[in-house]
Coordinates of C-alpha atoms and ligand atoms in Angstrom, one line a residue:
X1 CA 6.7 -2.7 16.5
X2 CA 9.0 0.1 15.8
X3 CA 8.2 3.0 13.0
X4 CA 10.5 5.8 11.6
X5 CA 8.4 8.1 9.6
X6 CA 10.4 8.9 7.0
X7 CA 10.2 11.4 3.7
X8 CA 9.0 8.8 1.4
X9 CA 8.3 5.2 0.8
X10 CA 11.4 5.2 -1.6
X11 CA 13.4 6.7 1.0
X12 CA 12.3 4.1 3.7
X13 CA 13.4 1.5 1.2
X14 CA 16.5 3.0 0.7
X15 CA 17.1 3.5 4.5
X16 CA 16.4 0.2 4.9
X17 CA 18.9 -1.3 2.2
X18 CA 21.4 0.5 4.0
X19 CA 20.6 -0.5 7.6
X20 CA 21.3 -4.3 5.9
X21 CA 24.2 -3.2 5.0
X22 CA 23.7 -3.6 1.2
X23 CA 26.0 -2.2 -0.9
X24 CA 28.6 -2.6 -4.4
X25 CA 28.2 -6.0 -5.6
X26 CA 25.5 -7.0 -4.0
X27 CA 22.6 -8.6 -5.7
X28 CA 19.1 -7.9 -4.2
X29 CA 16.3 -10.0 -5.5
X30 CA 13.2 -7.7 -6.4
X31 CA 9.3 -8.4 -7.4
X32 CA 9.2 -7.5 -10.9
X33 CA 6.0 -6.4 -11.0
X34 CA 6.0 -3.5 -9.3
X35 CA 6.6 0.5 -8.8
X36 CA 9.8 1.6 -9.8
X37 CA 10.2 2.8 -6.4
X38 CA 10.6 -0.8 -4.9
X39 CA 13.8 -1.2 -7.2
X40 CA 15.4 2.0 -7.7
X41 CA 17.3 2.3 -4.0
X42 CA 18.7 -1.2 -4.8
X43 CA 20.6 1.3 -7.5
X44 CA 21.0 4.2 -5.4
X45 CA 23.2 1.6 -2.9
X46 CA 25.5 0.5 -6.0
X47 CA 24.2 -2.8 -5.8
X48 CA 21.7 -4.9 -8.7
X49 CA 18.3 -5.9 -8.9
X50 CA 17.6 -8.6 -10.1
X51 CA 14.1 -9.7 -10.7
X52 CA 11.6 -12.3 -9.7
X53 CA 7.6 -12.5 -11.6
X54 CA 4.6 -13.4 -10.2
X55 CA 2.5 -16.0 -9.3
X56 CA -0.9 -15.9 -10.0
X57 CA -3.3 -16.2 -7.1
X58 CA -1.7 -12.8 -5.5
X59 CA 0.2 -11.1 -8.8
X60 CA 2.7 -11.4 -6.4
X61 CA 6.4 -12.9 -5.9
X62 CA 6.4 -16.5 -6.6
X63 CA 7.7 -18.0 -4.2
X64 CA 8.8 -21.1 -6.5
X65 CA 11.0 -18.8 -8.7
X66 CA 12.2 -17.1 -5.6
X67 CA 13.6 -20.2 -4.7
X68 CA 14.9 -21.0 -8.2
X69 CA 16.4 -17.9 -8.1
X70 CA 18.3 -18.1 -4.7
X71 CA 19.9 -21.3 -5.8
X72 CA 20.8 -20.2 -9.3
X73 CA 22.5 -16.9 -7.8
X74 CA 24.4 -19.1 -5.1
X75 CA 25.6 -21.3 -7.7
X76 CA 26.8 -18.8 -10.4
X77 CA 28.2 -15.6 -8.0
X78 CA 26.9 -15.2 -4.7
X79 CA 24.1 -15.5 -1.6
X80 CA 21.7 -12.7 -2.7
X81 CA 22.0 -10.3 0.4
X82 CA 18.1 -8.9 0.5
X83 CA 14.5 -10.1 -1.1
X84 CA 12.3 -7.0 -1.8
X85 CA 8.4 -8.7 -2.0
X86 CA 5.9 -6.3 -2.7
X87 CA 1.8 -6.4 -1.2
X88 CA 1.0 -5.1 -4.6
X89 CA -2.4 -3.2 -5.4
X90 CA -2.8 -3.5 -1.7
X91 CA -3.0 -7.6 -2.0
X92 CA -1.1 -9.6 0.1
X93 CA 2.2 -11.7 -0.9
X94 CA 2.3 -15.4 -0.1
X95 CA 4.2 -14.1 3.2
X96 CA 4.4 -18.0 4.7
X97 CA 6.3 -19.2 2.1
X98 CA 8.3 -16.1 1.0
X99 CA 9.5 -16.1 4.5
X100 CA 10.3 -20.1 4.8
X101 CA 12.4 -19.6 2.1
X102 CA 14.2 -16.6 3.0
X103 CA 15.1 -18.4 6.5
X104 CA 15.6 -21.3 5.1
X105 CA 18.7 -19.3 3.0
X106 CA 18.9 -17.0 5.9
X107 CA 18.3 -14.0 3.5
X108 CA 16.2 -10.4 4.8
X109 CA 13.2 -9.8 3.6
X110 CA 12.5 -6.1 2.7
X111 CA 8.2 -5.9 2.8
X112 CA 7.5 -3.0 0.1
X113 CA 3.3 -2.7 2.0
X114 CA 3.9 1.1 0.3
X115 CA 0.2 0.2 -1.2
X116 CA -0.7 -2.1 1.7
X117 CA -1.6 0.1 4.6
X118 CA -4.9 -1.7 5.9
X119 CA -4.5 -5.0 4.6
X120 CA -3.9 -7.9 6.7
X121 CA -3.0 -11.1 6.4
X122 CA -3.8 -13.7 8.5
X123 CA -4.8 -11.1 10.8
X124 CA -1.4 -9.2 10.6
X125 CA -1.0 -6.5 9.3
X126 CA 1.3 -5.8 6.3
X127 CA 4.1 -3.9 6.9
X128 CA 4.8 -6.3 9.9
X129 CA 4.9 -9.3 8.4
X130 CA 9.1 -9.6 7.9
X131 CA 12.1 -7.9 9.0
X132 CA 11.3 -4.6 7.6
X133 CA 8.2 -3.2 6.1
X134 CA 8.3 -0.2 4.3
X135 CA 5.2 2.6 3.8
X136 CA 4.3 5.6 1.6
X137 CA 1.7 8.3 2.6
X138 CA 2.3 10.0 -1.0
X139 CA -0.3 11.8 -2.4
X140 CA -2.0 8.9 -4.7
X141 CA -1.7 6.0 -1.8
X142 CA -4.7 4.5 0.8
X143 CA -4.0 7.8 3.3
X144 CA -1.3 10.6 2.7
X145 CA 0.7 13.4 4.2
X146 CA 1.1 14.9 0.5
X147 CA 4.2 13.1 0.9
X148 CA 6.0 10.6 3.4
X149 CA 7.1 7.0 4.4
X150 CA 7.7 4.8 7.0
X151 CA 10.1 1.9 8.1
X152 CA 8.8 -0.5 10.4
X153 CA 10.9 -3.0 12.5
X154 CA 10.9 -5.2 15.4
X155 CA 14.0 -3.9 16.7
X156 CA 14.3 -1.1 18.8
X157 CA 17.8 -0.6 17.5
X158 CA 17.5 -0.8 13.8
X159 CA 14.8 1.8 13.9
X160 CA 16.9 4.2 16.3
X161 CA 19.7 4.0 13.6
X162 CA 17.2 4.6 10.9
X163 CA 16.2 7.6 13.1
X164 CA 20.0 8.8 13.3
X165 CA 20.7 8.1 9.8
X166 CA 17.8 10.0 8.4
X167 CA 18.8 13.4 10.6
X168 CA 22.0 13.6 8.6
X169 CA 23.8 10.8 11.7
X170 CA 24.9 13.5 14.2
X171 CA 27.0 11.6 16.7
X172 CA 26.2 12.8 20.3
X173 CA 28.5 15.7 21.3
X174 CA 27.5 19.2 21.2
X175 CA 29.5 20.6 18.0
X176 CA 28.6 18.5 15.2
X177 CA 30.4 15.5 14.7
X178 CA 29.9 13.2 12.1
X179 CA 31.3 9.2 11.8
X180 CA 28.9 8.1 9.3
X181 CA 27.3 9.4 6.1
X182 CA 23.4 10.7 7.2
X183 CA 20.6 11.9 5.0
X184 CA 18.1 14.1 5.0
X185 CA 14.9 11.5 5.5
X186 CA 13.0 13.3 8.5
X187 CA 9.2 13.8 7.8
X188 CA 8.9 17.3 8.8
X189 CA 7.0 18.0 11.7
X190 CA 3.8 19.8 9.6
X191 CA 3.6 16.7 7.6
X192 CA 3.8 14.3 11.0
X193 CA 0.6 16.2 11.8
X194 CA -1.1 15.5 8.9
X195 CA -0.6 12.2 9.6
X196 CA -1.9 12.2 12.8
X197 CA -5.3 13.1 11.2
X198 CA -4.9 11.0 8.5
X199 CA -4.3 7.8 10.3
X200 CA -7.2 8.2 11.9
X201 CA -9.4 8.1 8.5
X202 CA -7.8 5.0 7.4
X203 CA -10.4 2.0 8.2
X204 CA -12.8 4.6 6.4
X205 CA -10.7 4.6 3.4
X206 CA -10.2 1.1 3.5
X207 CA -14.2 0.8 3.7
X208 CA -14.6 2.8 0.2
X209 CA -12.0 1.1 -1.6
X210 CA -13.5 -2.4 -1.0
X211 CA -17.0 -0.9 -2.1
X212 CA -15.5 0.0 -5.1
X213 CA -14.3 -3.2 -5.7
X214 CA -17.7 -4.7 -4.9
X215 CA -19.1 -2.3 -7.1
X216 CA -17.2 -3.1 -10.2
X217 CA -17.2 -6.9 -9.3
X218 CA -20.9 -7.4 -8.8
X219 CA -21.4 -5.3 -12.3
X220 CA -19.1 -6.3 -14.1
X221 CA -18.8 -10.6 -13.3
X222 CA -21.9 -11.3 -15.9
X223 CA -18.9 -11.0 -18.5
X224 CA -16.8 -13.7 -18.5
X225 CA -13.8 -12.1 -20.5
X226 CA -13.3 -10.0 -17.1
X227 CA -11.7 -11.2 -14.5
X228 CA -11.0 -10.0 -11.3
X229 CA -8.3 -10.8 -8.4
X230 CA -10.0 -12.5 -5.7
X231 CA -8.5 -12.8 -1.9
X232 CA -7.3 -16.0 -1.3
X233 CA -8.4 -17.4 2.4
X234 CA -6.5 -15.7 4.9
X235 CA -5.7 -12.6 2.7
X236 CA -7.4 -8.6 3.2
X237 CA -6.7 -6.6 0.9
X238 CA -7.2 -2.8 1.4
X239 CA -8.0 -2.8 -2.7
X240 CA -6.1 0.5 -3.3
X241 CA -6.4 0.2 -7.0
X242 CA -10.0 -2.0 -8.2
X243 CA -7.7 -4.1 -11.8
X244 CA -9.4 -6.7 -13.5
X245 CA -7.7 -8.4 -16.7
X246 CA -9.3 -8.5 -19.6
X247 CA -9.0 -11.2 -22.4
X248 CA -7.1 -9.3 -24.8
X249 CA -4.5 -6.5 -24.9
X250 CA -6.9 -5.7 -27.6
X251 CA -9.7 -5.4 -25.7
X252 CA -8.0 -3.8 -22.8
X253 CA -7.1 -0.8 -25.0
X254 CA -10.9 -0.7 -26.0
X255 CA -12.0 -0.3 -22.7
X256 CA -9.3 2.2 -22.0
X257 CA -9.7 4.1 -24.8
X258 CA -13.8 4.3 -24.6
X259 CA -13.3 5.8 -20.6
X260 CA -10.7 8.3 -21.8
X261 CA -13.0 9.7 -24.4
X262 CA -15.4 10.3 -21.6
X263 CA -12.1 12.3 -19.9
X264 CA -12.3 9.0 -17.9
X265 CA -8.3 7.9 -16.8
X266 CA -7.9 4.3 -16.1
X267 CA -4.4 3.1 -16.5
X268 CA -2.7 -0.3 -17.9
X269 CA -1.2 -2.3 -14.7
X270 CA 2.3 -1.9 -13.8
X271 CA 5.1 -2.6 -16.2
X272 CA 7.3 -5.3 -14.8
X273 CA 10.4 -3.6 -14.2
X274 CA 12.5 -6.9 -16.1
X275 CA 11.1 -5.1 -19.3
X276 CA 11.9 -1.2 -18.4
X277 CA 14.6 0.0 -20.7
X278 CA 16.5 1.5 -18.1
X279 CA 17.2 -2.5 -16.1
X280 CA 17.2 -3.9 -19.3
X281 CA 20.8 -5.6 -17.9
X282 CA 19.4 -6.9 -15.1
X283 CA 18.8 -10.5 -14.9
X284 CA 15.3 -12.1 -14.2
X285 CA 13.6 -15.0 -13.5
X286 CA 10.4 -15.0 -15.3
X287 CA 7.3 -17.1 -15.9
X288 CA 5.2 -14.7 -18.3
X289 CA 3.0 -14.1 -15.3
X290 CA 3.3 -10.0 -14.9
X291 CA 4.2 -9.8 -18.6
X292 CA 0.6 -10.9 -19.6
X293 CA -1.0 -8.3 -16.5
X294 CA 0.9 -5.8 -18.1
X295 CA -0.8 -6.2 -21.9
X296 CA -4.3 -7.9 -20.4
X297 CA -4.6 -5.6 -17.3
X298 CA -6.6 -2.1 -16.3
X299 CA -6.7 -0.2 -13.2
X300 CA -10.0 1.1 -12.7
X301 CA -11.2 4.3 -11.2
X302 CA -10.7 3.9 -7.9
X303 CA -10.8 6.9 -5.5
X304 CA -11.8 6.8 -2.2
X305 CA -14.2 10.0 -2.7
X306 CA -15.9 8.1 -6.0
X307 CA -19.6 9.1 -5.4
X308 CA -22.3 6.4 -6.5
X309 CA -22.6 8.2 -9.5
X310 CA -19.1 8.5 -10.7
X311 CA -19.1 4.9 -10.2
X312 CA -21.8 4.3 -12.1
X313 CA -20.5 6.3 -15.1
X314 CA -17.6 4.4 -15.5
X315 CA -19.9 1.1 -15.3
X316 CA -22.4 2.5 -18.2
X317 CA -19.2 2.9 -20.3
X318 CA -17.5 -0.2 -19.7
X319 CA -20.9 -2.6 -19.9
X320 CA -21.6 -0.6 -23.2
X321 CA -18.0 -1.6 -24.3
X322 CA -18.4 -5.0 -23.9
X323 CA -21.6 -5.4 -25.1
X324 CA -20.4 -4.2 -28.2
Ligands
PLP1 C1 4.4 4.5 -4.0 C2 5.2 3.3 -3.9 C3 6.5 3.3 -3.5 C4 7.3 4.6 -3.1 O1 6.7 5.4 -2.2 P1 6.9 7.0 -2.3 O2 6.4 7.5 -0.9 O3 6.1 7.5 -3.4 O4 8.3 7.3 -2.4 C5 7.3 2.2 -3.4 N1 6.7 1.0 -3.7 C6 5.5 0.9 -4.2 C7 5.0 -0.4 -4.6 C8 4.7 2.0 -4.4 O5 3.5 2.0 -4.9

């Protein structure tokens, strides 16, 4: 494997959108649920998202509509020219058949494992699992270098012109000379250290954000209106973010809104972006998967410095919740 370290996660997605060449009337089919971040570059290149839910065993692309979706764009304008899927939460997409179909179209996948670092699948790990993976090391993900990214790539080449593209593409001569249009997407050198350190850290990370999970899970499963996301066989996830669903929109805001008054945050999962107002043009091909995460669904506390009793604070206030 090959690895640019980059600026940002959306920068490594945007470099990598460009290294496949995408560009004005292109369409690029995107997970819907998801960051912003995963769809934005799709913009930033002139071409258009458009957007595929979820299934429900990983909240991630369905394969099924991705295929649906491939053959309905084929049929009314063109061959999509990238699939962006998206290890979401730090869980796993259904890579096997995400990437039969996009061979069997000959399509490039684009893996968005931004939230991913340290989960495996099958025993890979993600970021590695397509043509290119993408990663963040902001400030809120698994590790961080306050703020960074990575592509990573099989090919040699690709990530040297990901290297020269992100230097602002200095041909080789020793005035500067310029034949393509660079950027600035370099991690700077203080930050590269950081990430030295940090990288190092990372199965420790991993460690505490399972035990929260546990934590929350072994608490919390006497309640049958809570549900968590288990891993399929196969699937590890780093579980960046502990989210359950809940049975109720209603009851989602109750448990929100009962942690907040203890200055508690937990946050609503991800708005699919197929109902942001600012891709409200965008076709989608939807299943009401990610639309009912987004009204059922809470991300929990879910720090990887949570002490035993922070954890246990937000457990007395949910159980009292919904024993209520
Ligand atoms: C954080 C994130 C990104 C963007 O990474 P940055 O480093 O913040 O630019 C992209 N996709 C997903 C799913 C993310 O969570």
């Amino acid at each position: 494997m090959h690895v640019a370290v980059l600026s940002s996660g959306t920068a490594s997605i945007h470099m990598a959108l460009q290294l496949l060449g995408v560009g004005a009337g292109d369409e690029v089919l995107c997970q819907s649920f998801t960051f912003s971040a995963s769809a934005n570059p799709i913009i930033y290149q002139g071409a258009t998202p458009v957007f595929i839910d979820s299934e429900t065993d990983t909240w991630n692309m369905s394969p099924e509509l991705l295929e649906i979706a491939i053959k309905d764009r084929m049929n009314t304008y063109k061959k999509p020219k990238a699939i962006i899927a998206v290890h979401l939460y730090g869980m796993p997409y259904k890579a096997k058949e995400i990437n039969a179909i996009a061979k069997k179209y000959d399509i490039p996948v684009i893996e968005d494992s931004a939230e991913a670092l340290g989960s495996t699948y099958f025993g890979m790990k993600c970021g590695t699992l397509s043509d290119m993976g993408i990663l963040s090391f902001n400030g809120n993900k698994i590790i961080t270098t306050s703020g960074g990214g990575a592509l990573v790539t099989k090919s040699l080449e690709l990530k040297q012109r990901a290297v020269f593209l992100s230097t602002q593409a200095r041909d080789n001569k020793p005035h500067y000379e310029h034949s393509s249009i660079g950027y600035n997407y370099r991690m700077s050198n203080v930050l590269a250290g950081i990430g030295r350190g940090q990288m190092e850290v990372l199965d420790e990370r991993v460690a505490a954000r399972r035990r929260n999970y546990e934590f929350y899970k072994q608490h919390l499963s006497a309640f049958d209106t809570i549900s968590f996301l288990e891993e399929p066989q196969g699937f590890y996830s780093n579980r960046w973010l502990t989210c359950i669903t809940t049975s109720s929109y209603e009851q989602r805001e109750q448990l929100r809104l009962a942690l907040l008054e203890d200055d508690i945050e937990s946050r609503p999962l991800w708005k699919p972006m197929h109902m942001q107002p600012v891709f409200k043009q965008a076709v989608s091909y939807t299943n009401g998967v990610s639309e009912h995460l987004f009204s059922h669904g809470l991300c929990l506390p879910s720090g990887s410095n949570l002490t035993q009793h922070d954890l246990e604070r937000v457990l007395q206030i949910l159980t009292k919740t919904l024993s209520q």
